[in-house]
Coordinates of C-alpha atoms and ligand atoms in Angstrom, one line a residue:
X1 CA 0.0 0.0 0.0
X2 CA 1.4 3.8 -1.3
X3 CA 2.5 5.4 2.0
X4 CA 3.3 9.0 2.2
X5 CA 5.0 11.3 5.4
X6 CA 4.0 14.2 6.7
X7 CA 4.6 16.3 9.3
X8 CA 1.0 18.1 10.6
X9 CA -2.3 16.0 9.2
X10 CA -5.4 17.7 9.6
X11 CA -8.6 15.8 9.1
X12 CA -11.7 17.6 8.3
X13 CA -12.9 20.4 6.3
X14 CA -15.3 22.4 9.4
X15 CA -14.4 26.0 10.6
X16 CA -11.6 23.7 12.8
X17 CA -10.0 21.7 10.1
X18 CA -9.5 25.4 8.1
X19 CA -8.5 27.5 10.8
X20 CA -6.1 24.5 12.3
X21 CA -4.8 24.9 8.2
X22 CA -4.7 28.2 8.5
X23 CA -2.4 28.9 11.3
X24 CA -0.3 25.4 10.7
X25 CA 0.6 26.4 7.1
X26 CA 1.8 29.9 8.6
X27 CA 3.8 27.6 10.9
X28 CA 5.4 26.1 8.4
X29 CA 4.4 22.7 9.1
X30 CA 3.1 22.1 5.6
X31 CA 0.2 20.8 6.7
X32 CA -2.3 18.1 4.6
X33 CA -5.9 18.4 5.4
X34 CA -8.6 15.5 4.6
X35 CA -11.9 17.4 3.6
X36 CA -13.4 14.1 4.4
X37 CA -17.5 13.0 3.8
X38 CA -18.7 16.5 3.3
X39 CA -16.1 19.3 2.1
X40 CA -16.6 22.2 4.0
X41 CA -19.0 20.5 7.1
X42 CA -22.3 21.1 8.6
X43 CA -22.4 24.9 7.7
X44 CA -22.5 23.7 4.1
X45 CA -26.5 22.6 4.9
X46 CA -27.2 26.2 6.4
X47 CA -27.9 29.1 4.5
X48 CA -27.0 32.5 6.1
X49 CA -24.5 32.7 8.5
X50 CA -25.1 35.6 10.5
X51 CA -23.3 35.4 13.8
X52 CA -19.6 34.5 12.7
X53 CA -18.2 38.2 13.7
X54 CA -16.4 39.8 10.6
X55 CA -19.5 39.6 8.4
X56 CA -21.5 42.6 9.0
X57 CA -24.0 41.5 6.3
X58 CA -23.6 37.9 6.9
X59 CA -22.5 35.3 4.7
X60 CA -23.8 32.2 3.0
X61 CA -22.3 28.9 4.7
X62 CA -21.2 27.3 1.9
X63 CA -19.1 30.8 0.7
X64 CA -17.6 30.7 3.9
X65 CA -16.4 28.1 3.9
X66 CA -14.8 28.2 0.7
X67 CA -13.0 31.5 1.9
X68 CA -11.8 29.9 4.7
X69 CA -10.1 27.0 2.3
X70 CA -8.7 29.6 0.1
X71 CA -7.0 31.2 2.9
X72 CA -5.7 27.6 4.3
X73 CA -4.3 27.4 0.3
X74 CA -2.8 30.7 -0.1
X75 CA -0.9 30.1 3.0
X76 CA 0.3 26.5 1.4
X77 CA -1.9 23.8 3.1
X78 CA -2.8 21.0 0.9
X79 CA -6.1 21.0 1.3
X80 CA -7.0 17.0 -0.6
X81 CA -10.5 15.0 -1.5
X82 CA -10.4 11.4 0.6
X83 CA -12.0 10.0 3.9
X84 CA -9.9 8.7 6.3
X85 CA -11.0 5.1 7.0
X86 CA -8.8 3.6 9.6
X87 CA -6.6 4.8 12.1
X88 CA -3.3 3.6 14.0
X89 CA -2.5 5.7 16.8
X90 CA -0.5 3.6 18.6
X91 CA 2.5 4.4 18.1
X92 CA 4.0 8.1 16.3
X93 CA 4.3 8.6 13.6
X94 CA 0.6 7.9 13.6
X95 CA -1.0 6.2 10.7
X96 CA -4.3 7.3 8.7
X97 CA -5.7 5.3 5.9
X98 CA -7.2 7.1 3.5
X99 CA -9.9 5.9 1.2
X100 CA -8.5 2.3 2.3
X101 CA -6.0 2.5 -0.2
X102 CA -3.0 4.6 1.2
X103 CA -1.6 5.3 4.6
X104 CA -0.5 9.1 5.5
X105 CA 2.2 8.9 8.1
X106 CA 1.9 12.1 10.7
X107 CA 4.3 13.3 13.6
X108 CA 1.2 15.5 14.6
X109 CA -2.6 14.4 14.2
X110 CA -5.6 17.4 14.3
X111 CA -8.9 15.1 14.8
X112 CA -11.4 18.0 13.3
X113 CA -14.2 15.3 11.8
X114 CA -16.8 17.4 13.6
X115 CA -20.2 15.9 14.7
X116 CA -23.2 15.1 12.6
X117 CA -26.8 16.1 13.3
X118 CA -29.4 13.4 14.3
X119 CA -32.4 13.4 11.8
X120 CA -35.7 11.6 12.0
X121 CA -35.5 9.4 8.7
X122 CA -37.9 10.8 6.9
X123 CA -38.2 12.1 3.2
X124 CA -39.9 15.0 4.1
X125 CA -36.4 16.3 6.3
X126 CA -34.8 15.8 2.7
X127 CA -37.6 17.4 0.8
X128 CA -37.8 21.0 2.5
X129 CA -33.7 20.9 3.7
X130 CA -32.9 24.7 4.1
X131 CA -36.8 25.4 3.5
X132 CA -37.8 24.9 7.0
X133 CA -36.0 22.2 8.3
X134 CA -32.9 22.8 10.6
X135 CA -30.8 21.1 12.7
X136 CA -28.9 24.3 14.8
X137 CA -31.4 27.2 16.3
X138 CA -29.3 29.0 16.9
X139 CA -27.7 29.7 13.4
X140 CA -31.6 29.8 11.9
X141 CA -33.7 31.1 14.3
X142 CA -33.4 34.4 13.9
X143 CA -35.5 33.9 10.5
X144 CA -38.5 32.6 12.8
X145 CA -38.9 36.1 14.5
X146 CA -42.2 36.5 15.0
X147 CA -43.4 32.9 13.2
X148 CA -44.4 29.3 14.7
X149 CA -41.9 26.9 14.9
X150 CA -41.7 23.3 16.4
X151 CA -38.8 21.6 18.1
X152 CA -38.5 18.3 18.1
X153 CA -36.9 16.2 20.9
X154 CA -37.0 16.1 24.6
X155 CA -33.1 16.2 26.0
X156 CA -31.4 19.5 27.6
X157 CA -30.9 20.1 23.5
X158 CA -34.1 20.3 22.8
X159 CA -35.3 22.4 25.8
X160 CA -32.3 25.0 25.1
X161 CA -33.2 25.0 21.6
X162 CA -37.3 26.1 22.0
X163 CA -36.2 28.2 24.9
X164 CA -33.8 30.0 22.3
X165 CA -36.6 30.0 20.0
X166 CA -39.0 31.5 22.4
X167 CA -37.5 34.5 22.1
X168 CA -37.4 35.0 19.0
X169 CA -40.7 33.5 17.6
X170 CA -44.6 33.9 18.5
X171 CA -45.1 30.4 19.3
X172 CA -43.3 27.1 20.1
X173 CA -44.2 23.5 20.4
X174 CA -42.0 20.8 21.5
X175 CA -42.9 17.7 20.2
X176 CA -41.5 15.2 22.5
X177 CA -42.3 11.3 21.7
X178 CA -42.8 10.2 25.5
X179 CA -44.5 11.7 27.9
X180 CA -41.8 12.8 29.7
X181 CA -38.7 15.3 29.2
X182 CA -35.4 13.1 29.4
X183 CA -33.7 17.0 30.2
X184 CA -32.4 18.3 33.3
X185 CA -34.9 19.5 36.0
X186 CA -33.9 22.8 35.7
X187 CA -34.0 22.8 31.7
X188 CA -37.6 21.5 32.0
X189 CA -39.1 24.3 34.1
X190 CA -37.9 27.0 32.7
X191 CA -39.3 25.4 29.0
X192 CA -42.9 24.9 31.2
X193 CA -42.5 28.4 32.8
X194 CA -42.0 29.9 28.8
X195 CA -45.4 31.2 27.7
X196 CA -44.8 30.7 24.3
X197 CA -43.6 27.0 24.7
X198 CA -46.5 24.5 24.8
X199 CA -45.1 21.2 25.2
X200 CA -46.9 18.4 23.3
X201 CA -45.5 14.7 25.1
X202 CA -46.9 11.3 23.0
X203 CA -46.5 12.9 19.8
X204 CA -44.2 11.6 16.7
X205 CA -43.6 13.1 14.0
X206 CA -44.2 11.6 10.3
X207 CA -44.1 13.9 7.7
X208 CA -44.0 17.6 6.6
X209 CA -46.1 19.7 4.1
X210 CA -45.9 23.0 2.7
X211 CA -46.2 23.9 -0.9
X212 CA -42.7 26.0 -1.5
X213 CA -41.0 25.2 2.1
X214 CA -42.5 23.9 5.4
X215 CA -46.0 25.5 6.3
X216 CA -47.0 22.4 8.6
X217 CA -46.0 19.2 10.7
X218 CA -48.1 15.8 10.5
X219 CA -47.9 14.3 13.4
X220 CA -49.5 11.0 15.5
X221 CA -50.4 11.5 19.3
X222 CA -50.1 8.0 21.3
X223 CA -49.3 6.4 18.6
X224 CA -50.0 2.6 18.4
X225 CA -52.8 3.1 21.0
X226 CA -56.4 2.7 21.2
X227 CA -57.2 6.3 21.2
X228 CA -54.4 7.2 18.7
X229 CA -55.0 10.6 16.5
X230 CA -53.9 12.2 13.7
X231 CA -52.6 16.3 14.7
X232 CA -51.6 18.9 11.9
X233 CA -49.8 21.6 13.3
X234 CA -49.5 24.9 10.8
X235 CA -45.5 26.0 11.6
X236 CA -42.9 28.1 9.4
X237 CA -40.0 26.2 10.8
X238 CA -39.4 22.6 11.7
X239 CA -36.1 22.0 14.4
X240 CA -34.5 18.6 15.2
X241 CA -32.7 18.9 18.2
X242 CA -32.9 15.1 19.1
X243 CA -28.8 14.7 19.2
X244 CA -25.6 14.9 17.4
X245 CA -23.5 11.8 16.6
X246 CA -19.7 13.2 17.0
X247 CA -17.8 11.4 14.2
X248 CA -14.9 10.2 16.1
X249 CA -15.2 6.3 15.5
X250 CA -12.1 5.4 13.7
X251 CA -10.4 7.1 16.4
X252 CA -11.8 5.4 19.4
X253 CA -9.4 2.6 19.8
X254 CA -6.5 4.8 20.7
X255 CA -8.6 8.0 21.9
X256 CA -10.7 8.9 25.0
X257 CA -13.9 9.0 24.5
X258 CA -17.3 9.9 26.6
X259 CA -20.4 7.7 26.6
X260 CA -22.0 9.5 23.6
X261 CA -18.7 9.4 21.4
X262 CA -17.2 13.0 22.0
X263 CA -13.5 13.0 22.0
X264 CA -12.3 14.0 25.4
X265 CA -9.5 16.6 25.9
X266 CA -7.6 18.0 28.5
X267 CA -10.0 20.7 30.0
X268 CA -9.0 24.4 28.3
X269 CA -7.1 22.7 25.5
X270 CA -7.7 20.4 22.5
X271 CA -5.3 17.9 24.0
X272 CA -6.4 14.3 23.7
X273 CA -5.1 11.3 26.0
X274 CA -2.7 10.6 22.7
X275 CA 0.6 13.3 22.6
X276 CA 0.9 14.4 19.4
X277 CA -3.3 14.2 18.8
X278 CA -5.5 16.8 18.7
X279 CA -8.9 17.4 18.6
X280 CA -10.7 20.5 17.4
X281 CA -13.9 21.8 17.0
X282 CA -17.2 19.8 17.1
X283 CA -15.5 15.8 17.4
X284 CA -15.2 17.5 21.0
X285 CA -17.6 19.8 21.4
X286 CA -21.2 18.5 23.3
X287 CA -22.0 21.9 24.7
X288 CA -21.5 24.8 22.3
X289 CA -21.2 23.9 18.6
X290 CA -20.8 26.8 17.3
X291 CA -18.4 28.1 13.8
X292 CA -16.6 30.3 15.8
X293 CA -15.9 28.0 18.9
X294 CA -14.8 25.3 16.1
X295 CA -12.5 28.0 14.6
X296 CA -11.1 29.1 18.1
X297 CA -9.8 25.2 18.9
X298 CA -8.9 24.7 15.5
X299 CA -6.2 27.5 15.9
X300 CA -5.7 26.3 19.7
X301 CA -4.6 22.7 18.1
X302 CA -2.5 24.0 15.2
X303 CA -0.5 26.1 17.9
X304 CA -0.5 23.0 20.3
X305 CA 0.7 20.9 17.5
X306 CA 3.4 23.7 16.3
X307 CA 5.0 23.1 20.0
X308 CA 4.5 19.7 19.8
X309 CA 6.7 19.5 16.7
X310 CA 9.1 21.3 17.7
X311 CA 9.9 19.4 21.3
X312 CA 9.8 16.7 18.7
X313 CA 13.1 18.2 16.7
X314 CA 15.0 19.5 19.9
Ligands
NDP401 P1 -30.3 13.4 24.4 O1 -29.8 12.1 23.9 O2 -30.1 13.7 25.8 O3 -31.8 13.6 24.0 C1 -32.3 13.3 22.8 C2 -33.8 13.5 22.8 O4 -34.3 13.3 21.5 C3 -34.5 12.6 23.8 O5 -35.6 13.2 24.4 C4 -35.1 11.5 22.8 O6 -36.3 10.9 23.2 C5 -35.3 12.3 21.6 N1 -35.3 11.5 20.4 C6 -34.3 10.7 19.9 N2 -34.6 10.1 18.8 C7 -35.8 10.5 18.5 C8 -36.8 10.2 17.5 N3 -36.4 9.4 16.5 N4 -38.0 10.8 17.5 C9 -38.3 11.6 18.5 N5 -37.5 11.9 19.5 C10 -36.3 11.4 19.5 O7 -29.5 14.5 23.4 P2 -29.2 16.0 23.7 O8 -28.6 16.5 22.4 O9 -30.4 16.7 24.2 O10 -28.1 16.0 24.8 C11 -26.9 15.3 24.6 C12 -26.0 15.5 25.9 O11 -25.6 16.9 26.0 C13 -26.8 15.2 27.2 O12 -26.0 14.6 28.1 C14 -27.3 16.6 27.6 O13 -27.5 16.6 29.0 C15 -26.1 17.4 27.2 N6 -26.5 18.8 27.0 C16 -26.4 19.7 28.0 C17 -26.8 21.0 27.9 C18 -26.8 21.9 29.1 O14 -26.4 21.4 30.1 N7 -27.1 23.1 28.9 C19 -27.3 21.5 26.6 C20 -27.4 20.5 25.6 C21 -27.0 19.2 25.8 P3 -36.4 9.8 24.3 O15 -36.2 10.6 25.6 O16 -37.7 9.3 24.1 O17 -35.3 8.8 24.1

């Protein structure tokens, strides 16, 4: 198998992978980045960004992202197409298959595979993707001011999201499957103290309508019972905020991990249990998520890994 040495790898194409690029190209590490399943990451599914500071008038996802690979590239990094399929981190130089058909040697690994939002399964979530279906209220709310959006889900997500939301739209429902929240005590009553939250527990979700974007939910209340019923809901804007899978699993032999999959680093640093690995952005991020929080440890691991190399060399 065709096996090639470098000195910083970067895997991942997110605001972490980039900014990690970024500031390890003007390192002079020479840095290869991976862009992986989805070149450029979640924001490539949003359509405005409008809270990534530097863009007074905001900024489509998908154009920032390409300007943050253009200024990875100007700077040198060689920003490549593959997946990375298998790891060995046992040892440095750590190994990284890529596409299962060549092995990238690396004295310094930046883990920046990010995390992928949960969805429901069904078409509909396909059918009106960036027309009233989102994954992150936060990036999208703010085009709900004033409108009727549901939330679906019924962890500490979920609750944050709708109580986001509350402020910014007329009305919220949070469709929650059981008939219980699974979110902390304290999540749930401020969601049952919110007004503008009505909480609808036994209901599932099983299609969308709306003629050009969402304009309703379908949904079943106690479904598979006796007294089973059909609900339409009219909304503007349909949230899944039912989890986020971190994509760390060809990493998880070597590196720590919690119960849910996040990569765990060393409190205040993207320092993994593995010298020499790093992991930026959302691969170890449950609780904030955001572009700019993936960009700030994406520049936090490039200058970690900068040191790293050059304790390496001494
Ligand atoms: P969780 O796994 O805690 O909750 C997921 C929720 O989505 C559950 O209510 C679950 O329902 C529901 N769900 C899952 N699949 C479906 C489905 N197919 N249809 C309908 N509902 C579904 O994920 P979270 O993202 O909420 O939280 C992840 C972790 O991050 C937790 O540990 C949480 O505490 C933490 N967190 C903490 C925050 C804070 O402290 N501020 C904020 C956000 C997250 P069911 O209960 O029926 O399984």
């Amino acid at each position: 198998m065709m096996t090639e040495k470098v000195r910083c790898l970067i895997i991942g194409s997110g605001p972490a992978g980039y900014t990690a690029a970024i500031y390890a190209s003007r390192a002079n590490l020479f840095p290869v980045l991976y862009e992986g399943l989805q070149p450029g990451g979640q924001l490539t599914t949003t359509t405005e960004v409008e809270n990534f500071p530097g863009y007074p008038q905001g900024i489509t996802g998908p154009e920032m992202m390409e300007d943050l690979k253009k200024q990875a590239e100007r700077f040198g990094a060689d920003i490549r197409i593959g997946i990375a399929t298998k790891t060995d981190l046992s040892a440095a130089p750590y190994k990284v298959m890529i596409d299962d058909e060549k092995v990238i040697e690396t004295d310094a690994l930046i883990i920046a595979t990010g995390a992928t939002a949960k969805y429901l399964g069904l078409e509909d979530e396909k059918k009106y993707a960036g027309m009233g279906v989102s994954a992150c209220a936060t990036c999208d709310g703010f085009f709900y001011r004033k409108k009727v959006v549901a939330v679906v889900g019924g962890g500490d997500t979920a609750c944050e999201e709708a109580l986001y939301l509350s402020g910014l739209a007329k009305q919220v429902y949070l469709i929650v499957r059981k008939p219980f929240l699974r979110a902390s005590k304290v999540m749930q009553e401020r969601v049952f103290k919110t007004e503008n939250i009505q909480v609808l527990f036994e209901h599932n979700t099983i299609g969308l309508f709306g003629k050009n974007g969402v304009e309703g939910v379908h949904l079943v209340k106690r479904k598979g019972e006796s007294d089973e019923e059909k609900v339409d809901l009219t909304i503007d804007g349909f949230f899944l905020a039912i989890g986020h899978q971190p994509n760390s699993e060809i990493f998880k032999p070597w590196v720590e991990t919690d119960e849910v999959g996040y990569i765990k680093v060393m409190p205040g640093t993207p320092r993994t249990n593995v010298s020499g690995v790093f992991a930026a952005g959302d691969v170890a991020d449950p609780h904030y998520r955001q572009a700019i929080t993936a960009a700030g440890t994406g520049c936090m691991a490039a200058i970690e890994a900068e040191r790293y190399l050059m304790n390496l060399s001494k």
